Structures are given as structure tokens and as C-alpha cells.
C-alpha positions as a Markdown table, in Angstrom:
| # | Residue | x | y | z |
|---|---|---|---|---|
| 1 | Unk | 218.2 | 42.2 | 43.4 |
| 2 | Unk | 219.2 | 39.3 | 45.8 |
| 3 | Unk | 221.1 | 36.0 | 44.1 |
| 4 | Unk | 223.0 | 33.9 | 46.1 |
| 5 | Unk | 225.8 | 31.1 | 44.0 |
| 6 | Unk | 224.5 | 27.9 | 43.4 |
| 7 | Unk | 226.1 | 25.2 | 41.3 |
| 8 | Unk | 225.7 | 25.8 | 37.9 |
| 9 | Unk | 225.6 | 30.0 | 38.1 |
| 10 | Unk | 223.8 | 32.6 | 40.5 |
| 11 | Unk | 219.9 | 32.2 | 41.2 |
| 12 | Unk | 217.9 | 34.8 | 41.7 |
| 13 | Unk | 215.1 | 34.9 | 44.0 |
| 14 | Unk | 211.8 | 37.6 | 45.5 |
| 15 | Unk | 211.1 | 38.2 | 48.9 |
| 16 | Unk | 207.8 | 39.6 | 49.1 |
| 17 | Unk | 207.3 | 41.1 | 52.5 |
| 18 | Unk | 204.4 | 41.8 | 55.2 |
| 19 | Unk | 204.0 | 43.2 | 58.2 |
| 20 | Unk | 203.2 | 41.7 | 60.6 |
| 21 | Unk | 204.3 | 38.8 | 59.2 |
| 22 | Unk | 203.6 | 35.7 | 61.0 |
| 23 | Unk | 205.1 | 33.3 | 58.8 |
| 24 | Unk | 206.9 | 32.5 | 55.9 |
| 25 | Unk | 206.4 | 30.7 | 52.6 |
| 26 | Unk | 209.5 | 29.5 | 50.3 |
| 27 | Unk | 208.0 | 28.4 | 47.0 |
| 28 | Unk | 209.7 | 26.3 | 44.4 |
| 29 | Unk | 208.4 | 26.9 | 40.7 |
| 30 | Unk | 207.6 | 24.3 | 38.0 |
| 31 | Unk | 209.8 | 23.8 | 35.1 |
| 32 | Unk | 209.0 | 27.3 | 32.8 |
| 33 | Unk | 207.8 | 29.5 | 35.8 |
| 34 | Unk | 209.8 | 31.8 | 38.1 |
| 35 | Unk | 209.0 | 34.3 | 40.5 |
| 36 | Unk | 207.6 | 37.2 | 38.9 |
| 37 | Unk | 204.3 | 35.1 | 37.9 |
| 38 | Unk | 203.7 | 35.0 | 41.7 |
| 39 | Unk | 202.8 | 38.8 | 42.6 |
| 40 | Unk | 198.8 | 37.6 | 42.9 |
| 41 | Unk | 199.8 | 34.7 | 45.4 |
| 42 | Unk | 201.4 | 37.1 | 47.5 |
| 43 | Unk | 198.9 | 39.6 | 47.3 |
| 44 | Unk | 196.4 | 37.0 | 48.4 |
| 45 | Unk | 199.0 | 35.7 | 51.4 |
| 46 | Unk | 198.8 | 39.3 | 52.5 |
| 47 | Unk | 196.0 | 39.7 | 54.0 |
| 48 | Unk | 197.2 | 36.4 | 56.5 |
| 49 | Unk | 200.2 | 37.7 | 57.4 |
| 50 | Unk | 202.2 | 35.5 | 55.2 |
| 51 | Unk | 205.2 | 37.0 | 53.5 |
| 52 | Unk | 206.4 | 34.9 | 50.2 |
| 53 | Unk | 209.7 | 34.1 | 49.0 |
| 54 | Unk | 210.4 | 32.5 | 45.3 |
| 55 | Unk | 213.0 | 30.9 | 43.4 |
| 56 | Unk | 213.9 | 31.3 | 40.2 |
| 57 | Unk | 214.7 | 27.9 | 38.9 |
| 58 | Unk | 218.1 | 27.3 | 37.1 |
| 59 | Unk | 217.8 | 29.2 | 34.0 |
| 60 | Unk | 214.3 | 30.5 | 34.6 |
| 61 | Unk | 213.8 | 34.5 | 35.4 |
| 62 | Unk | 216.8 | 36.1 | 36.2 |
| 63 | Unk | 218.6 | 32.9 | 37.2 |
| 64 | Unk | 221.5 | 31.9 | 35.2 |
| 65 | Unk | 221.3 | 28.3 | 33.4 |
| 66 | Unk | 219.9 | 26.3 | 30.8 |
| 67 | Unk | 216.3 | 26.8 | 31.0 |
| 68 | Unk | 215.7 | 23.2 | 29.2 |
| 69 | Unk | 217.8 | 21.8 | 31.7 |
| 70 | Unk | 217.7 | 23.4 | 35.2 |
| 71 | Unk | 219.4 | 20.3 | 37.1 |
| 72 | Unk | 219.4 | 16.8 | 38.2 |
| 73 | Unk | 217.3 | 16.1 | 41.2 |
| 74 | Unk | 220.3 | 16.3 | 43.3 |
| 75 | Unk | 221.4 | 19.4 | 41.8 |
| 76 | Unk | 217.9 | 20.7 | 42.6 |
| 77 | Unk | 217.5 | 20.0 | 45.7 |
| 78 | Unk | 221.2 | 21.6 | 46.6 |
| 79 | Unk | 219.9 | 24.7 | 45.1 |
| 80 | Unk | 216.6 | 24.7 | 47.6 |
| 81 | Unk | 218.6 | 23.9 | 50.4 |
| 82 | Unk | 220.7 | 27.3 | 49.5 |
| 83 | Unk | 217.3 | 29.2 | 48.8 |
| 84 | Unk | 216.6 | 28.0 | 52.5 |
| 85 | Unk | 219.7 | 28.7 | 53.8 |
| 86 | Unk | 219.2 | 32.5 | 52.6 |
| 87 | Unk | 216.3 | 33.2 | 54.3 |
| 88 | Unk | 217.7 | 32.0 | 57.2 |
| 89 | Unk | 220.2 | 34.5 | 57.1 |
| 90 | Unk | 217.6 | 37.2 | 56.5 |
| 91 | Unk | 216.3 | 35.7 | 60.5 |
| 92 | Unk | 219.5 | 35.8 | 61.9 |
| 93 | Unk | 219.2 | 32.0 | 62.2 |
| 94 | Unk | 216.9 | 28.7 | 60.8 |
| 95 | Unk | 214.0 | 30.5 | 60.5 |
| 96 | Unk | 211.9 | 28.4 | 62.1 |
| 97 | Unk | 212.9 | 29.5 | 65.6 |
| 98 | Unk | 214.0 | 27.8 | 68.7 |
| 99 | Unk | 211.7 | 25.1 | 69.1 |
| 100 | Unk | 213.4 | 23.2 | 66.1 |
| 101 | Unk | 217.0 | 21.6 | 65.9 |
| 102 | Unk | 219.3 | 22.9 | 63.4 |
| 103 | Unk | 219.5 | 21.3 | 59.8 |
| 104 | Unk | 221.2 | 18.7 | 58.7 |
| 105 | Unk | 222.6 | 19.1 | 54.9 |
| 106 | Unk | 222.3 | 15.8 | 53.5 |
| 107 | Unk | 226.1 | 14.6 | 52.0 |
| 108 | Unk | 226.0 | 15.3 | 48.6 |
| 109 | Unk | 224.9 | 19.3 | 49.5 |
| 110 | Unk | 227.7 | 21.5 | 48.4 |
| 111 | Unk | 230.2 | 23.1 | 51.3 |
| 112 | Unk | 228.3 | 26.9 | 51.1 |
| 113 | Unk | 224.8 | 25.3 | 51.6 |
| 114 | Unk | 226.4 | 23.4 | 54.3 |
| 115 | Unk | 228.0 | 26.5 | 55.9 |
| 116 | Unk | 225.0 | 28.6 | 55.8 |
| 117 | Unk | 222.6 | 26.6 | 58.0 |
| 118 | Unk | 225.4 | 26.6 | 61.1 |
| 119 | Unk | 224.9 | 24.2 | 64.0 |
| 120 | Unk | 224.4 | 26.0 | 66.6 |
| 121 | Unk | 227.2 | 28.3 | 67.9 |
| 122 | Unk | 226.2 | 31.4 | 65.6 |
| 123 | Unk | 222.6 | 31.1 | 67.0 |
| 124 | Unk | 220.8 | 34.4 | 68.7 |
| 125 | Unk | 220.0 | 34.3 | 72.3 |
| 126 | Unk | 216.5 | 33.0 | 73.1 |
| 127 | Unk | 215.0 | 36.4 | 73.6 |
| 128 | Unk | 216.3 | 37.2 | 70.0 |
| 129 | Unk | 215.0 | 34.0 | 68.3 |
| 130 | Unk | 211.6 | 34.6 | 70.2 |
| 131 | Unk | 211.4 | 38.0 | 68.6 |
| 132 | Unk | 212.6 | 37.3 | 65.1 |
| 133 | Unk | 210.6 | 33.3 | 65.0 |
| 134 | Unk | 209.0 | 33.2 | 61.4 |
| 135 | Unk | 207.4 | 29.7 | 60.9 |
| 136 | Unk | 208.7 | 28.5 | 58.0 |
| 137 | Unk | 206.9 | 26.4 | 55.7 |
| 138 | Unk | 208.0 | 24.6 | 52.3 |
| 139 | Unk | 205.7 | 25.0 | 49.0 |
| 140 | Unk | 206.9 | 23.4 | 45.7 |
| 141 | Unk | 204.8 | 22.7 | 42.4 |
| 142 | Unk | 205.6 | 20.1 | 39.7 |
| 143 | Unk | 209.1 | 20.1 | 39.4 |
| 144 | Unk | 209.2 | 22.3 | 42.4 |
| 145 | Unk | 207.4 | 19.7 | 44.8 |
| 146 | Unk | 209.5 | 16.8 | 43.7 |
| 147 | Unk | 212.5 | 19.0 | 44.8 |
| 148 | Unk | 210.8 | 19.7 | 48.0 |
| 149 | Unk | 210.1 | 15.7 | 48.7 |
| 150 | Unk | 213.8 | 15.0 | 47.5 |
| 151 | Unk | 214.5 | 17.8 | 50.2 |
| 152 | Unk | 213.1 | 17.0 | 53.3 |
| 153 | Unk | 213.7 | 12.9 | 52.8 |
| 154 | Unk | 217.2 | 13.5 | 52.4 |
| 155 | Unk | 217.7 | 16.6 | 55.1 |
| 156 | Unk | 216.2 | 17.4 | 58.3 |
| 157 | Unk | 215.1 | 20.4 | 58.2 |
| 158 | Unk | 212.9 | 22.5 | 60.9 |
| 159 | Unk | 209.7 | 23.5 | 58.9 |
| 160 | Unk | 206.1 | 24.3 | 60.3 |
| 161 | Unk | 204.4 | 22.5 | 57.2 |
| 162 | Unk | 205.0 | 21.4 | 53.4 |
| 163 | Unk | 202.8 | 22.0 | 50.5 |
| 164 | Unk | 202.4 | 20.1 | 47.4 |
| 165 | Unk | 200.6 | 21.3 | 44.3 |
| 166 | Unk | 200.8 | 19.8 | 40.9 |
| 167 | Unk | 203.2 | 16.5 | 42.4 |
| 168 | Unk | 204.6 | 14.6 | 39.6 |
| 169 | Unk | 203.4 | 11.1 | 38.9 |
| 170 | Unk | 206.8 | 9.5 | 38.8 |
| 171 | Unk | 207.7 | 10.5 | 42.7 |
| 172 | Unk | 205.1 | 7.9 | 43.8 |
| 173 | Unk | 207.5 | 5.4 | 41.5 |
| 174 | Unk | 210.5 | 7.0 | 43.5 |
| 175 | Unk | 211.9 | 8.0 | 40.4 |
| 176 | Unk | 212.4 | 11.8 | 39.4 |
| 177 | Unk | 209.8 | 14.0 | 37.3 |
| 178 | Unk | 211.6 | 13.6 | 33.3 |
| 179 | Unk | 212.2 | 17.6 | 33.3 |
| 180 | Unk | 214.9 | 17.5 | 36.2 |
| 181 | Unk | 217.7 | 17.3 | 33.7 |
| 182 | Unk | 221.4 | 18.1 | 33.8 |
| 183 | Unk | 223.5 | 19.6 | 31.4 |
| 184 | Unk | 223.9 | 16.8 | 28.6 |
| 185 | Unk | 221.7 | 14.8 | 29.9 |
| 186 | Unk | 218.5 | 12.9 | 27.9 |
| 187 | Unk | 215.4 | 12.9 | 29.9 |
| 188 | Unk | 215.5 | 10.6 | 32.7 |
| 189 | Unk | 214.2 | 7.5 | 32.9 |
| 190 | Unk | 212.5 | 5.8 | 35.7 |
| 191 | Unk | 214.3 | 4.7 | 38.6 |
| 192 | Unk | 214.9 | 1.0 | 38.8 |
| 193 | Unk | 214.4 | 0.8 | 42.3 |
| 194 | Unk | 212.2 | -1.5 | 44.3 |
| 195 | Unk | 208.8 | -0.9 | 45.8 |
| 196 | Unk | 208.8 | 0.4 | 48.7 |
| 197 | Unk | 212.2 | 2.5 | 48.5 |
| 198 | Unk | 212.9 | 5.8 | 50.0 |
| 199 | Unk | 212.2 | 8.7 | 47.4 |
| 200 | Unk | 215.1 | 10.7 | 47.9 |
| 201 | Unk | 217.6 | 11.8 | 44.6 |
| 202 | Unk | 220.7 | 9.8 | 43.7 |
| 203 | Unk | 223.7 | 10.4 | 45.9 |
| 204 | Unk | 221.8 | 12.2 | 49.1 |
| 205 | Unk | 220.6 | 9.5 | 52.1 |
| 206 | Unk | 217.4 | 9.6 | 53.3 |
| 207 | Unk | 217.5 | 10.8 | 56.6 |
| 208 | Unk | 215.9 | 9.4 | 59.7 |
| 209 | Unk | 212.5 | 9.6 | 61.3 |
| 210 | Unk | 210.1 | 9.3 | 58.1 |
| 211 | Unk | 207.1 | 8.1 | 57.6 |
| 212 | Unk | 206.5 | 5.6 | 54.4 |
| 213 | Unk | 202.7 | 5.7 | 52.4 |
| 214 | Unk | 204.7 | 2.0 | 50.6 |
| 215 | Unk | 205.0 | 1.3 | 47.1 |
| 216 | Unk | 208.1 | 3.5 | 46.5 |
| 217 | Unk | 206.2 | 6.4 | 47.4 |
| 218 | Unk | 207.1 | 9.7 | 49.2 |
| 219 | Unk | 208.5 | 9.2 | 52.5 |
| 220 | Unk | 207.9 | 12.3 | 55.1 |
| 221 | Unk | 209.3 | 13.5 | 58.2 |
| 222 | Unk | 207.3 | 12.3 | 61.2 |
| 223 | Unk | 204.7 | 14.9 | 62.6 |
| 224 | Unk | 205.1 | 17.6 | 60.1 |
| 225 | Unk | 202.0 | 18.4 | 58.8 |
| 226 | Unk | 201.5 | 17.9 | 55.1 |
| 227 | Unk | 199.0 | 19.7 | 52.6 |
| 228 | Unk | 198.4 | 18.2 | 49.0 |
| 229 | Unk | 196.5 | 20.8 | 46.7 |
| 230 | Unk | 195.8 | 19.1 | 43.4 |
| 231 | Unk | 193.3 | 19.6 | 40.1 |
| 232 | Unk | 190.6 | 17.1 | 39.3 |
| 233 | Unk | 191.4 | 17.5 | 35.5 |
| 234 | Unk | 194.9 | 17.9 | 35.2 |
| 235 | Unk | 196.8 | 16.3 | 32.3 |
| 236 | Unk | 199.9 | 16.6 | 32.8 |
| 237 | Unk | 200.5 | 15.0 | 36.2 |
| 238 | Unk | 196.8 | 13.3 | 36.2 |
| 239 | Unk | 195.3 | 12.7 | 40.3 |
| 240 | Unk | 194.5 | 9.1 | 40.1 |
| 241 | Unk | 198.4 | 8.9 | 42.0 |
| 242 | Unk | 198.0 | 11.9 | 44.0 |
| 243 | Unk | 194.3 | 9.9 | 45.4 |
| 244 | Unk | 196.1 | 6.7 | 46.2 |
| 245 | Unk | 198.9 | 8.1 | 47.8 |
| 246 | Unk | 196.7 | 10.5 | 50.2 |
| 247 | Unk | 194.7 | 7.4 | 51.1 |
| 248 | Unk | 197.5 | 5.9 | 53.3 |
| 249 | Unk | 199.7 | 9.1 | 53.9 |
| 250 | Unk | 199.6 | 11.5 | 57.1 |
| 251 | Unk | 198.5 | 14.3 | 54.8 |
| 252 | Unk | 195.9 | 16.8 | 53.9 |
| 253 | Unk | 194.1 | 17.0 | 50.5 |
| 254 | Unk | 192.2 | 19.4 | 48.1 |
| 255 | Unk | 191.1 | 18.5 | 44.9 |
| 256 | Unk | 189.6 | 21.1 | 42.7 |
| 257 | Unk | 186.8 | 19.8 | 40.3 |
| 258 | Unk | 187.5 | 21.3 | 37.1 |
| 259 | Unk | 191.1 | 22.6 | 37.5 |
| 260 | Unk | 194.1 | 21.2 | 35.4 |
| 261 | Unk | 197.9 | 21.5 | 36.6 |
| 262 | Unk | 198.8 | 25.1 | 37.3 |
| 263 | Unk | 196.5 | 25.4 | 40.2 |
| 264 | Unk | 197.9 | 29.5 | 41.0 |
| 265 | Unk | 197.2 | 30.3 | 37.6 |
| 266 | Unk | 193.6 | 28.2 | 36.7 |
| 267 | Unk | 190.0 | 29.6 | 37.5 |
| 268 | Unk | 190.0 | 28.4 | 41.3 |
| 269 | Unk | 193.2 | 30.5 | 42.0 |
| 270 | Unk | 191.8 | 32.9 | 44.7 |
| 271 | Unk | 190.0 | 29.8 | 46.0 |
| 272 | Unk | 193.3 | 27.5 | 45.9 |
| 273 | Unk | 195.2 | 30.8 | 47.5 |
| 274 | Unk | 192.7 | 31.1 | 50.1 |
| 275 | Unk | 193.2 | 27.6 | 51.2 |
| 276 | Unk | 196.6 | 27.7 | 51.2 |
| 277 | Unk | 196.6 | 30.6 | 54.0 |
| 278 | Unk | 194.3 | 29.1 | 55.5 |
| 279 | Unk | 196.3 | 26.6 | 56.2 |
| 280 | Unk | 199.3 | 27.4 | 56.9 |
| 281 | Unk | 197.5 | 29.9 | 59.6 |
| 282 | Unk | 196.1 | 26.7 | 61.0 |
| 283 | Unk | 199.9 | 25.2 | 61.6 |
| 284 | Unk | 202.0 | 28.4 | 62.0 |
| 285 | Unk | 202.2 | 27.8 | 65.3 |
| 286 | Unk | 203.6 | 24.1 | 65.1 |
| 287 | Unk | 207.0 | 24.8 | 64.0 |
């Protein structure tokens, strides 16, 4: 089973394959979900040529950790860049291909995440990246999408799209979601920080190039295209913030009448699934 070493212990993570495969989904779970309640996501990517890969969470499925307290938003976000980093080793390279620039690891990234996305000099010749280019795109839900924001605002990172499902109401406060907690650590309370702040976690700088929907809200990288997939009747991250947000950000949005908060596991999942690969087919090519 593949693990790589993250901060606080080994995390463990699926790669469910295709072939072809014409692109590649990383997903980031919610707090209390890991990667084998995925198998009917993939299964529905399949048929699109979309392979999936999953994280176990800190402490969550076979990854080592306290499942109560999987990590600080900064902790979080190391561990996704890692995730990243090892499925660009399974391309040979970023796995976005050679139309994108290498990543930058934001500062507070630890030295291994750093060292696995190289700068250049280990890269394949052209006719190799041509061959081996799997658009790469970005998926996190709840806890798993504030990581993902925290991510590409603090790192730049060559991904052919991000997708949103489930986002937490306290990123449009720029503060982190309460569950992201350290060892010891209460839950968190909001941030103190002014409107209009760069949402990025405590001890990474944003990075440049971003695109700001105001009020403390998300800040995203300039041209990369953005899907927000959300439920009409969820309760525990209710869409009244997702609404106003997508009203001024460069993104798209689905909102499913009926659905609560676990959008891959509610009644519209084959729908939700469908529009997800449908998506992504959409922008594979603009990575």
C-alpha cells in the first residue's frame, strides 16, 4: 500500500487507475472520511478517463494520527503539498506537464515536500513530458477544500482546475474550518484578521498572481478555472456564503436542490459525479 512521511506519522493514500487516462484527480477528504468511501466516485470518473487519487487525512483510514485532530491548517496543507508531490513522482515530473512552471513550496512546507517537487533540472525531455502529461486537477471537501484554498493561495502550483464541494463557512472569514486542529489544541477560533485579507494558513505567504472575491474571502490563482459544487440544504456549512462568494468570484457553481453536505454520498451523487467529469473534461486541456 503506498504512504509517504508527513509530519506527524505516514499517510496513506489510493490511486485508482484508468486507461487511457486523460487526467488526474487528487481529492482531499472531510474530517471522518478517507479513501476507501471513494470506490463509486472513481467508478463514475471511469468512464471519462479520469484516474482518482485520495488521501487519507491524518489519522483517518490507514493514516497514522489523531483522528480528532488531523492538523493545523498549516500542517494540512504541508501534508497535500506531499500528497501532490507523490503523484508527481508517479509522472516522472509535476504532473501537469510542460506547459506549467514548476511549484513553488510556500516557506513553512517541510524540506521533503520541498525536495519532491524539484525545479527543473530532474525534469524529462519534452518528448517524455508530452507522452507522460496528466492534467492535474485539485478536489477537496469540507475540511479537504479549505486545505486546497490554504494550498494554492500560499503555493503556486501547476493545476488544470480546482474543485470545491462542501467549503466551510469560516474560509469566506479567512479564518480556518474549527476541525483543523493540532495536537493539544482547543478548536480554533476565528481569525482576527481584517476584511479583505488573503486566506492563506498562519505561517505560509500568499503567493503572487491571485485574484481577490473581497471581504476576507478566498483568493485564487489568476486563470485557473474554478468549480464550486455545493447542497441547497446543507447544515453543516449552510450556502448562503458559498452564493455570495460565487457572485463576485471567477468561478463555476452547482447547487443541488435538496442535497445536504456530503454531496458524493447524498441522493444526487451520480448526478454530482457526472458533473464533476464533465468538467474537468471541459478544462483538461488547459493545464
Amino acid at each position: 500500500m503506498p504512504y509517504f512521511v508527513g509530519g506527524r506519522g505516514r499517510l496513506h493514500y489510493r490511486h485508482r487507475p484508468v486507461e487511457p487516462s486523460g487526467a488526474a484527480l487528487a481529492l482531499l477528504p472531510g474530517s471522518g472520511q478517507h479513501s476507501g468511501h471513494y470506490h463509486r466516485f472513481a467508478a463514475g470518473l471511469r468512464d471519462s478517463g479520469i484516474s482518482l487519487w485520495c488521501l487519507d487525512t491524518s489519522g483517518h483510514g490507514l493514516s497514522e494520527g489523531d483522528p480528532g485532530r488531523p492538523g493545523t491548517l498549516p500542517e494540512l496543507t504541508a501534508d497535500a503539498l506531499a500528497f501532490l508531490a507523490e503523484i508527481g513522482s508517479a509522472f516522472g515530473s509535476s504532473p501537469a506537464g510542460d506547459a506549467t512552471p514548476p511549484v513553488t513550496a510556500p516557506r513553512s512546507a517541510s524540506s521533503a515536500s520541498r525536495s519532491a517537487w524539484a525545479s527543473g533540472s530532474d525534469l524529462p525531455s519534452a518528448a517524455d513530458r508530452h507522452r507522460r502529461r496528466q492534467p492535474l486537477f485539485l478536489m477537496g471537501h469540507s475540511l479537504g477544500a479549505a486545505t486546497a484554498l490554504a494550498l494554492v493561495a500560499a503555493a503556486d502550483i501547476p493545476l488544470a482546475g480546482l474543485i470545491l464541494c462542501g467549503t466551510p463557512a469560516a474560509v469566506f472569514d479567512g479564518a480556518p474550518p474549527s476541525s483543523a486542529r493540532g495536537a493539544g489544541d482547543a478548536p480554533r477560533s476565528r481569525s482576527g484578521r481584517g476584511p479583505g485579507t488573503p486566506y492563506a494558513p498562519r505561517g505560509m505567504e500568499p503567493a503572487g498572481r491571485r485574484v481577490a472575491a473581497g471581504n476576507g474571502a478566498p483568493l485564487l490563482p489568476d486563470e485557473l478555472p474554478v468549480l464550486v459544487v455545493h447542497g441547497v440544504d446543507d447544515r453543516r456549512a449552510p450556502i448562503d456564503r458559498v452564493r455570495d462568494w460565487v457572485r463576485t468570484a471567477p468561478v463555476d457553481f452547482r447547487a443541488y436542490p435538496g442535497a445536504g453536505h456530503d454531496l458524493l454520498h447524498e441522493p444526487v451523487h451520480a448526478e454530482v459525479t457526472a458533473d464533476i467529469a464533465d468538467w474537468v473534461c471541459a478544462h483538461r486541456g488547459t493545464g
